[in-house]
PDB file of C-alpha atoms in Angstrom:
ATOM      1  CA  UNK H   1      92.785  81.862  43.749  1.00 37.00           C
ATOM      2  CA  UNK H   2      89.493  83.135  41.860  1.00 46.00           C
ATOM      3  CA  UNK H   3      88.081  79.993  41.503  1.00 44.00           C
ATOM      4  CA  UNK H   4      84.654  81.472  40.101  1.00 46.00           C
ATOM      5  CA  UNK H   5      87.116  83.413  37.655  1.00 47.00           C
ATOM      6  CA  UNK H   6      88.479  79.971  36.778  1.00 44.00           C
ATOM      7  CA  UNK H   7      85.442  78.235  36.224  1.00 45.00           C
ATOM      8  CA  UNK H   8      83.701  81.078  34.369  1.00 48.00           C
ATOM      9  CA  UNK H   9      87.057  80.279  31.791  1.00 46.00           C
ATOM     10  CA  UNK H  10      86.750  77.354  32.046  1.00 49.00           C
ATOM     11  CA  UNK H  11      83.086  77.137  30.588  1.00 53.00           C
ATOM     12  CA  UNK H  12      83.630  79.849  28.055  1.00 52.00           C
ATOM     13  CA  UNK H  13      86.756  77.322  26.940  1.00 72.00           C
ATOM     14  CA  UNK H  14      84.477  74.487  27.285  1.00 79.00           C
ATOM     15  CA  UNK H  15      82.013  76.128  24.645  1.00 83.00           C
ATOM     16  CA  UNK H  16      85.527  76.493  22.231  1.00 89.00           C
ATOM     17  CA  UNK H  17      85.944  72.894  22.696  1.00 93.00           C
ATOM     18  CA  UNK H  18      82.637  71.697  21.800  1.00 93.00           C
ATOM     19  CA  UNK H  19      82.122  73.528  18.800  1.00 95.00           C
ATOM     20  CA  UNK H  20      85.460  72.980  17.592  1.00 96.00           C
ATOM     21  CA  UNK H  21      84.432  68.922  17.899  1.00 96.00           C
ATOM     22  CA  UNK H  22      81.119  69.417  16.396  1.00 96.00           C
ATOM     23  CA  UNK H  23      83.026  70.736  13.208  1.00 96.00           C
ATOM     24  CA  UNK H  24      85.812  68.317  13.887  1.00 96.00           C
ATOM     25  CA  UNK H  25      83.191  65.606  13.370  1.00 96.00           C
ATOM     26  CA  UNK H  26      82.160  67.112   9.999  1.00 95.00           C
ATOM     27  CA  UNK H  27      85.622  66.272   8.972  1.00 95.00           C
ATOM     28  CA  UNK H  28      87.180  70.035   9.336  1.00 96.00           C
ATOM     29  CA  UNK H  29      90.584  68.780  10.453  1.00 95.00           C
ATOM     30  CA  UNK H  30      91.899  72.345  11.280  1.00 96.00           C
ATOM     31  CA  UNK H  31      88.379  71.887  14.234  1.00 96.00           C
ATOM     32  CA  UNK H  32      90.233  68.915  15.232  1.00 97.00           C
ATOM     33  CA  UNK H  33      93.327  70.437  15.773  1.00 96.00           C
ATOM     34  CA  UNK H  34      91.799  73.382  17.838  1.00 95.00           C
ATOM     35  CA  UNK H  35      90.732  70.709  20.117  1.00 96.00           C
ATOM     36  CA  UNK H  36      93.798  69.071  20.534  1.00 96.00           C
ATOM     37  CA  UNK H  37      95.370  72.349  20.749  1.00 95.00           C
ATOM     38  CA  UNK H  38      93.037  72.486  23.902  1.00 93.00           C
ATOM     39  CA  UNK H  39      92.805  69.536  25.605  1.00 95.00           C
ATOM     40  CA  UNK H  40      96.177  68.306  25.160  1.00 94.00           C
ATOM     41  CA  UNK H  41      98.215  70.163  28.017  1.00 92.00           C
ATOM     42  CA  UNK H  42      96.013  69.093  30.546  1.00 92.00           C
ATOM     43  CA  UNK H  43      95.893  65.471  28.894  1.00 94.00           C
ATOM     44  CA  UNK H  44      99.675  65.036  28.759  1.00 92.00           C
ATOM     45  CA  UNK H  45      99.540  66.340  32.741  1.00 90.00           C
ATOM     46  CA  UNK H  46      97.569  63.840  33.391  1.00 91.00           C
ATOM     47  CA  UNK H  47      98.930  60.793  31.706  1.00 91.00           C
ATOM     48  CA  UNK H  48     102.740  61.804  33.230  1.00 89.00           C
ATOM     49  CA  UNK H  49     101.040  61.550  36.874  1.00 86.00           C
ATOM     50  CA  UNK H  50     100.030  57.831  35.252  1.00 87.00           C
ATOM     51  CA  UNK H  51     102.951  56.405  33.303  1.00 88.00           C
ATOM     52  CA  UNK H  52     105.798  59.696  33.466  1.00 86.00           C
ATOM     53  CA  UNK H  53     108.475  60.169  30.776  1.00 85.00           C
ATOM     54  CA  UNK H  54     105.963  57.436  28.625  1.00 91.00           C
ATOM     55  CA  UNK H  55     103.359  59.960  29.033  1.00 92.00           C
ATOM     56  CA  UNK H  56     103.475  61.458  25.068  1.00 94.00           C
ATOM     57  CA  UNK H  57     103.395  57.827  23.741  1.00 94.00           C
ATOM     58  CA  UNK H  58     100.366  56.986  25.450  1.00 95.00           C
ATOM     59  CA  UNK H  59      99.087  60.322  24.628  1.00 96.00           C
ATOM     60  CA  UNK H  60      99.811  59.337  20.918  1.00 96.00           C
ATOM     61  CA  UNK H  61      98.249  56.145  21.090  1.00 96.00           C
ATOM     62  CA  UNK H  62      95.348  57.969  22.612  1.00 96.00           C
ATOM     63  CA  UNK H  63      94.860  60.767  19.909  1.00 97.00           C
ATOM     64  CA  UNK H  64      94.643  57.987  17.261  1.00 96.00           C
ATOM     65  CA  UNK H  65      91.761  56.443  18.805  1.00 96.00           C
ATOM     66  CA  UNK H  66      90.409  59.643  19.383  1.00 97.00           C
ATOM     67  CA  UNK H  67      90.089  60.652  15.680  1.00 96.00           C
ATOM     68  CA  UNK H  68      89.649  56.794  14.624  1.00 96.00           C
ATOM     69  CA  UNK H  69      86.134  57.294  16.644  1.00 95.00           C
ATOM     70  CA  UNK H  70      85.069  60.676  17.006  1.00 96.00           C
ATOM     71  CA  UNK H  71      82.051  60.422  14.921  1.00 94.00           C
ATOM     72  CA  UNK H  72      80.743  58.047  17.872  1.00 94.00           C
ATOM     73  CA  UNK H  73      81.519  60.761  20.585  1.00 95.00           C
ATOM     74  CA  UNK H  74      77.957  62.312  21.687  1.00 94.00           C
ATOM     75  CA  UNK H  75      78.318  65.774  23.974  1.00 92.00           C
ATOM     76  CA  UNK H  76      79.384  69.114  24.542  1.00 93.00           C
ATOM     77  CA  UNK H  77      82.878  70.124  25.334  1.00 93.00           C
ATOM     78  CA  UNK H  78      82.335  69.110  29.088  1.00 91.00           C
ATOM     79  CA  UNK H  79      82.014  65.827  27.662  1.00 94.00           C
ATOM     80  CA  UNK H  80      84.746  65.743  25.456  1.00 96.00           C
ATOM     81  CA  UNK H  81      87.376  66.147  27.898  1.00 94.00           C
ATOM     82  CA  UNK H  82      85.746  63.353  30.059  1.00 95.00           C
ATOM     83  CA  UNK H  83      85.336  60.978  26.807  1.00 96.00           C
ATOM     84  CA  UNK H  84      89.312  61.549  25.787  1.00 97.00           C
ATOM     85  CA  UNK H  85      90.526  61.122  29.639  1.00 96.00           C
ATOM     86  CA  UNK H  86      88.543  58.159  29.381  1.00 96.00           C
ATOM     87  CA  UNK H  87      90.212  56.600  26.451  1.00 96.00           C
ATOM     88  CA  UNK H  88      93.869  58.192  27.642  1.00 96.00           C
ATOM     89  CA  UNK H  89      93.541  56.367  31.300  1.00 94.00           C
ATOM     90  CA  UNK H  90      92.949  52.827  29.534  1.00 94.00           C
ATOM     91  CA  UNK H  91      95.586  53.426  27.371  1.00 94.00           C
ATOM     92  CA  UNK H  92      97.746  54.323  30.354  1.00 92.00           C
ATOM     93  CA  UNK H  93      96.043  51.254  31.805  1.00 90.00           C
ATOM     94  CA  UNK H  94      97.450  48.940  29.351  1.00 91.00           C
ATOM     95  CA  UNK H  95     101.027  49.986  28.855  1.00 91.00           C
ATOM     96  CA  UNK H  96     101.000  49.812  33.036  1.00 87.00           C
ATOM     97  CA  UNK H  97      99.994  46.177  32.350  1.00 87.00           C
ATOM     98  CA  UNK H  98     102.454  45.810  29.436  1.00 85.00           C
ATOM     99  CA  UNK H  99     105.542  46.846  32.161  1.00 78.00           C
ATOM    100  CA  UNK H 100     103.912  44.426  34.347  1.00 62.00           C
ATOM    101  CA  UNK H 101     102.687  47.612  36.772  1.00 47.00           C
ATOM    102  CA  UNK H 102      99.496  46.981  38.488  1.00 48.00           C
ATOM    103  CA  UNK H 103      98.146  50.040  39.418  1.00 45.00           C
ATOM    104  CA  UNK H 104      95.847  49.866  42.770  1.00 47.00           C
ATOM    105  CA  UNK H 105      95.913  51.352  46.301  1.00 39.00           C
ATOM    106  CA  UNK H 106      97.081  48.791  48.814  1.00 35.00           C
ATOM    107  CA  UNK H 107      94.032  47.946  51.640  1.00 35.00           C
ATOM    108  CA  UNK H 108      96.123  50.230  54.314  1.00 32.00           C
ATOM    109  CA  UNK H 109      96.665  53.448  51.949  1.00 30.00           C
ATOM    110  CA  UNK H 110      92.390  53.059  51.119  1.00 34.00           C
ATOM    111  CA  UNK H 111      91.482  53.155  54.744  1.00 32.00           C
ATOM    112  CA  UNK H 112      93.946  55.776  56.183  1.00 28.00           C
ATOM    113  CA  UNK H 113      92.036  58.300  57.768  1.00 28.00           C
ATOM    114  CA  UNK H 114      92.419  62.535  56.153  1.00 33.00           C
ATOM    115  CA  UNK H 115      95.512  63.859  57.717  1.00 30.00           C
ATOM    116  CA  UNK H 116      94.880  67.827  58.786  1.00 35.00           C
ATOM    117  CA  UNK H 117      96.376  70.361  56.774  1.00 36.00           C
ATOM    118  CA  UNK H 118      97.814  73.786  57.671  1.00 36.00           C
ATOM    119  CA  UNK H 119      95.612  76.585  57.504  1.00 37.00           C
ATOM    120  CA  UNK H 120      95.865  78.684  53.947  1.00 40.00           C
ATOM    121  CA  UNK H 121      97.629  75.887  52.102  1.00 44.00           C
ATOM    122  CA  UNK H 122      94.704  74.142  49.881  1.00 48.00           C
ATOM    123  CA  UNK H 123      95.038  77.448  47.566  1.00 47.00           C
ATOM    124  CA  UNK H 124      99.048  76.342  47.511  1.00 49.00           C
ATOM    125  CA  UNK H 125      98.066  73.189  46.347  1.00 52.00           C
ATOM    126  CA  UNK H 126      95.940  73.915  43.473  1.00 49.00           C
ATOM    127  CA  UNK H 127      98.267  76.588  42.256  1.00 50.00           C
ATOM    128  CA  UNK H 128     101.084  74.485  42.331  1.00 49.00           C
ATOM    129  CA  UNK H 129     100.098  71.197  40.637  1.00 49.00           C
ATOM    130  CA  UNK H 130     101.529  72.249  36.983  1.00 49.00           C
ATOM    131  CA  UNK H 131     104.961  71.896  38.374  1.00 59.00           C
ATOM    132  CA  UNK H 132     106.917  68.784  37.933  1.00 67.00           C
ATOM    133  CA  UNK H 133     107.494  68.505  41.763  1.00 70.00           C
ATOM    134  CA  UNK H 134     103.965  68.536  42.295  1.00 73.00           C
ATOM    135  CA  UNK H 135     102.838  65.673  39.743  1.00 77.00           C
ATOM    136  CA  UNK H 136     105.429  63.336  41.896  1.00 79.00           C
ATOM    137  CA  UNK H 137     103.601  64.322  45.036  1.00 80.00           C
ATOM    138  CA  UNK H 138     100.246  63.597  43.669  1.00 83.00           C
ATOM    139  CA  UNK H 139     102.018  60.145  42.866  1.00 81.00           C
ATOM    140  CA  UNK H 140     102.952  59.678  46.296  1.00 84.00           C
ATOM    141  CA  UNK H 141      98.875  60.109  47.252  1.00 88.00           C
ATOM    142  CA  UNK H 142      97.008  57.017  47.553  1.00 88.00           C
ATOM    143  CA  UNK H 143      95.994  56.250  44.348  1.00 87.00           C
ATOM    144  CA  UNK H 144      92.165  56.757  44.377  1.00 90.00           C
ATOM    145  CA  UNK H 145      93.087  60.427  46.056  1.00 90.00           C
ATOM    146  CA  UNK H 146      95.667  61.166  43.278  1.00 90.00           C
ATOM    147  CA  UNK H 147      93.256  60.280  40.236  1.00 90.00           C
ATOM    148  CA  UNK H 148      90.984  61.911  41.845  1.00 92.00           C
ATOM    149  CA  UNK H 149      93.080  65.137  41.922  1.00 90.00           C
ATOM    150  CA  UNK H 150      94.631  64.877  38.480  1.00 90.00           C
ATOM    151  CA  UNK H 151      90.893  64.385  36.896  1.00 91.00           C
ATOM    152  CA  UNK H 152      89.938  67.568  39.035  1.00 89.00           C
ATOM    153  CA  UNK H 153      92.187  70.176  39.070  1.00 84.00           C
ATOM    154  CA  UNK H 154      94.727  69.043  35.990  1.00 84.00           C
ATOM    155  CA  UNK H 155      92.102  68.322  33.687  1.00 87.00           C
ATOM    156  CA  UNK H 156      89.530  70.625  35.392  1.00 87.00           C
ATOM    157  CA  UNK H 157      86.533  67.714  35.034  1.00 91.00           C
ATOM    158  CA  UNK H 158      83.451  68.765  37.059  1.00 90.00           C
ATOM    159  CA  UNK H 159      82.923  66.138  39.698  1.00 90.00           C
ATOM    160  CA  UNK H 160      80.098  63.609  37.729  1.00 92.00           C
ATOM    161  CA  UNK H 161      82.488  63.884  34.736  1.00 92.00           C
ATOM    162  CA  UNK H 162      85.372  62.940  36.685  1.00 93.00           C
ATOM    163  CA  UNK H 163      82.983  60.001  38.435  1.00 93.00           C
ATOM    164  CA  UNK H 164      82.394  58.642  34.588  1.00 93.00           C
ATOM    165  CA  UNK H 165      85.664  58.508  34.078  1.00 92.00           C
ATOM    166  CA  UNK H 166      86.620  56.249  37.025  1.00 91.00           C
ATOM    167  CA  UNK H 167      83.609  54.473  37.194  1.00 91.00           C
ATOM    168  CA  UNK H 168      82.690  55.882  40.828  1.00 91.00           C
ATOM    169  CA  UNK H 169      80.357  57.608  42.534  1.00 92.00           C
ATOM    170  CA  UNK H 170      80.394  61.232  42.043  1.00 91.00           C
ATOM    171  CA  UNK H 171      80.826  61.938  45.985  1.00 92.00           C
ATOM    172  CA  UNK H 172      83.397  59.500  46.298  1.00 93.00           C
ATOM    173  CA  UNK H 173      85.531  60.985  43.806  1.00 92.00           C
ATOM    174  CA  UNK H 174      85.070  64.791  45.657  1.00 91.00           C
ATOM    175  CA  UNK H 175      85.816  63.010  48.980  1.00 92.00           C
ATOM    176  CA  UNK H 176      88.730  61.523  47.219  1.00 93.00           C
ATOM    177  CA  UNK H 177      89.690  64.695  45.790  1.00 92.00           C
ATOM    178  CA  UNK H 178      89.183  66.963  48.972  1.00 91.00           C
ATOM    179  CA  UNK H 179      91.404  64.441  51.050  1.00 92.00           C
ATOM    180  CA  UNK H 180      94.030  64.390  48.203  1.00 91.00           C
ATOM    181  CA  UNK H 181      94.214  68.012  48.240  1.00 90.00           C
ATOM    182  CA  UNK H 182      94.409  68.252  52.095  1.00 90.00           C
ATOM    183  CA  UNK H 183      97.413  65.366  52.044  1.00 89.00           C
ATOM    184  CA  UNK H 184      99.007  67.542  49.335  1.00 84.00           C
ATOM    185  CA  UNK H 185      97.824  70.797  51.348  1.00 84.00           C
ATOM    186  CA  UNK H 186     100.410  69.456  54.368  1.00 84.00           C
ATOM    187  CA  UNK H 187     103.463  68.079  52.244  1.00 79.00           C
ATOM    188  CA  UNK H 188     103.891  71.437  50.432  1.00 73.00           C
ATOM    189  CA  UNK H 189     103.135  73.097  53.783  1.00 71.00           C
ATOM    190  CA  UNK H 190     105.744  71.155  55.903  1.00 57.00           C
ATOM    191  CA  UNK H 191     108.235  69.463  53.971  1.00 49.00           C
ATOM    192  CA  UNK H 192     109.779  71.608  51.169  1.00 43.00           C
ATOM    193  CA  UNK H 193     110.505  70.480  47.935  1.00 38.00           C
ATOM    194  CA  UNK H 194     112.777  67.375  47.710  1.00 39.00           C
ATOM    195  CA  UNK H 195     113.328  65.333  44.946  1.00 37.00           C
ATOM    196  CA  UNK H 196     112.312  62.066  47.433  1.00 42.00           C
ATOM    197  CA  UNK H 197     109.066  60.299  46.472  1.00 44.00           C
ATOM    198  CA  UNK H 198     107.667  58.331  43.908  1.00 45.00           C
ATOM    199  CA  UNK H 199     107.432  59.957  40.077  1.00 50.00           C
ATOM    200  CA  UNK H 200     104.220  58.159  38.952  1.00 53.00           C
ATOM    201  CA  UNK H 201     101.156  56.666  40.079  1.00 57.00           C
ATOM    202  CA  UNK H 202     102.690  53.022  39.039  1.00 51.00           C
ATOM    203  CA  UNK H 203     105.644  54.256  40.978  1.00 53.00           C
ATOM    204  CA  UNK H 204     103.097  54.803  43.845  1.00 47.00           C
ATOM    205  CA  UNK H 205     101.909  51.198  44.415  1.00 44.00           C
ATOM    206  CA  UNK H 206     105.787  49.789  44.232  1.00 41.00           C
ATOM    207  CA  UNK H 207     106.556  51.895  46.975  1.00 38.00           C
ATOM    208  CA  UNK H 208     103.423  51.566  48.970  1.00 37.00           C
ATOM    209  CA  UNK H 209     103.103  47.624  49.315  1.00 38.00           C
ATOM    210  CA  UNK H 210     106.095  46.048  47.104  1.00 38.00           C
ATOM    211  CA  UNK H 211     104.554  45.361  44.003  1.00 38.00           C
ATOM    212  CA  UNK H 212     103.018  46.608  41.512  1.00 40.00           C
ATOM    213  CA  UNK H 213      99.947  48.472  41.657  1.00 36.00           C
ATOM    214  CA  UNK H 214      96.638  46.452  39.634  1.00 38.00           C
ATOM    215  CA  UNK H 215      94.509  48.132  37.233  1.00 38.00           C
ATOM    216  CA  UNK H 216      91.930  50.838  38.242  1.00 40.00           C
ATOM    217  CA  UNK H 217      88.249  50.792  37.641  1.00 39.00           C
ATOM    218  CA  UNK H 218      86.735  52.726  35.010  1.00 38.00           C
ATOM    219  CA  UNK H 219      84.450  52.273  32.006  1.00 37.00           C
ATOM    220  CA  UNK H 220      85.779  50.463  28.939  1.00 37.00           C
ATOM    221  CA  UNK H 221      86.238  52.147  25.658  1.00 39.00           C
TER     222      UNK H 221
END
């Protein structure tokens, strides 16, 4: 993968995005849907690794508080796609809490150690997470790891960004990431796809320690 390719797009779309919301804000409403037009893949990505077939309703609820406050949204278009993952993970938060889900890592899956991964398989990983398949083995990472990947490499948030959004440490989130990637690295290295494995990140906890995971940290919009 050309990852300096990718993230020389990915700052030339960046620069689309934010003046696309700086007109958006000026109450151009063909701005604002460029914007959606832009963010929205990687939003809806996101949100099914959360909550899975519920993932456009959330994303709904989302866009309406999106536009209901975008005049109070201060940044560049960097920003903007931390500021609406923001507002799209405590949406995500409270339907999870409305199907009585609680999403957090048990104590064992936060202090297992980074497995090893097979030599030329991170690149595998990266390129394969806008599959189906691979969203439900993101879910099956610990759940600090697999936010940490979807916030990465779905939504393509620099690390700090992707720290905001979680309310973390920007290192933690790249060790979080890294170790994700390498866990995700070995499955799609050594086991194939199956169909096994949980679909969603709420999915996740019920399989990891019996009940449902609890809510994540992060800021509050």
């Amino acid at each position: 993968m050309d990852q300096g390719g990718e993230s020389r797009r990915g700052r030339a779309a960046d620069g689309d995005l934010g003046a696309a919301v700086a007109k958006a804000q000026e109450g151009d409403e063909v701005a604002f849907a460029v914007a959606y037009r832009i963010v929205q893949p990687a939003l809806l990505a996101y949100l099914r690794g959360l909550v899975g077939d519920d993932a456009e309703d959330v994303a709904s609820d989302a866009w309406l508080e999106i536009a209901r406050d975008l005049g109070r949204f201060r940044g560049d278009g960097t920003g903007f796609r931390g500021w609406t993952a923001t507002i799209a993970r405590h949406r995500a938060l409270d339907h999870l809490r409305r199907r009585r889900v609680r999403p957090q890592a048990s104590a064992l899956e936060r202090d297992m150690l980074e497995l090893p991964g097979a030599h030329s398989t991170h690149d595998q990983a990266l390129e394969s997470l806008s599959t189906e398949y691979a969203l439900g083995l993101v879910a099956g990472l610990p759940r600090e790891q697999a936010e940490a990947v979807l916030l990465r490499v779905v939504l393509g948030l620099d690390g700090p960004t992707a720290a905001r959004v979680l309310g973390k440490r920007p290192g933690a989130v790249r060790t979080a990431a890294h170790r994700g990637l390498k866990r995700l690295a070995r499955r799609l290295g050594t086991e194939g796809v199956t169909d096994e494995g949980p679909r969603t990140l709420g999915d996740a906890g019920r399989t990891a320690d019996g009940a449902g995971p609890g809510e994540g940290e992060g800021m509050r919009t």
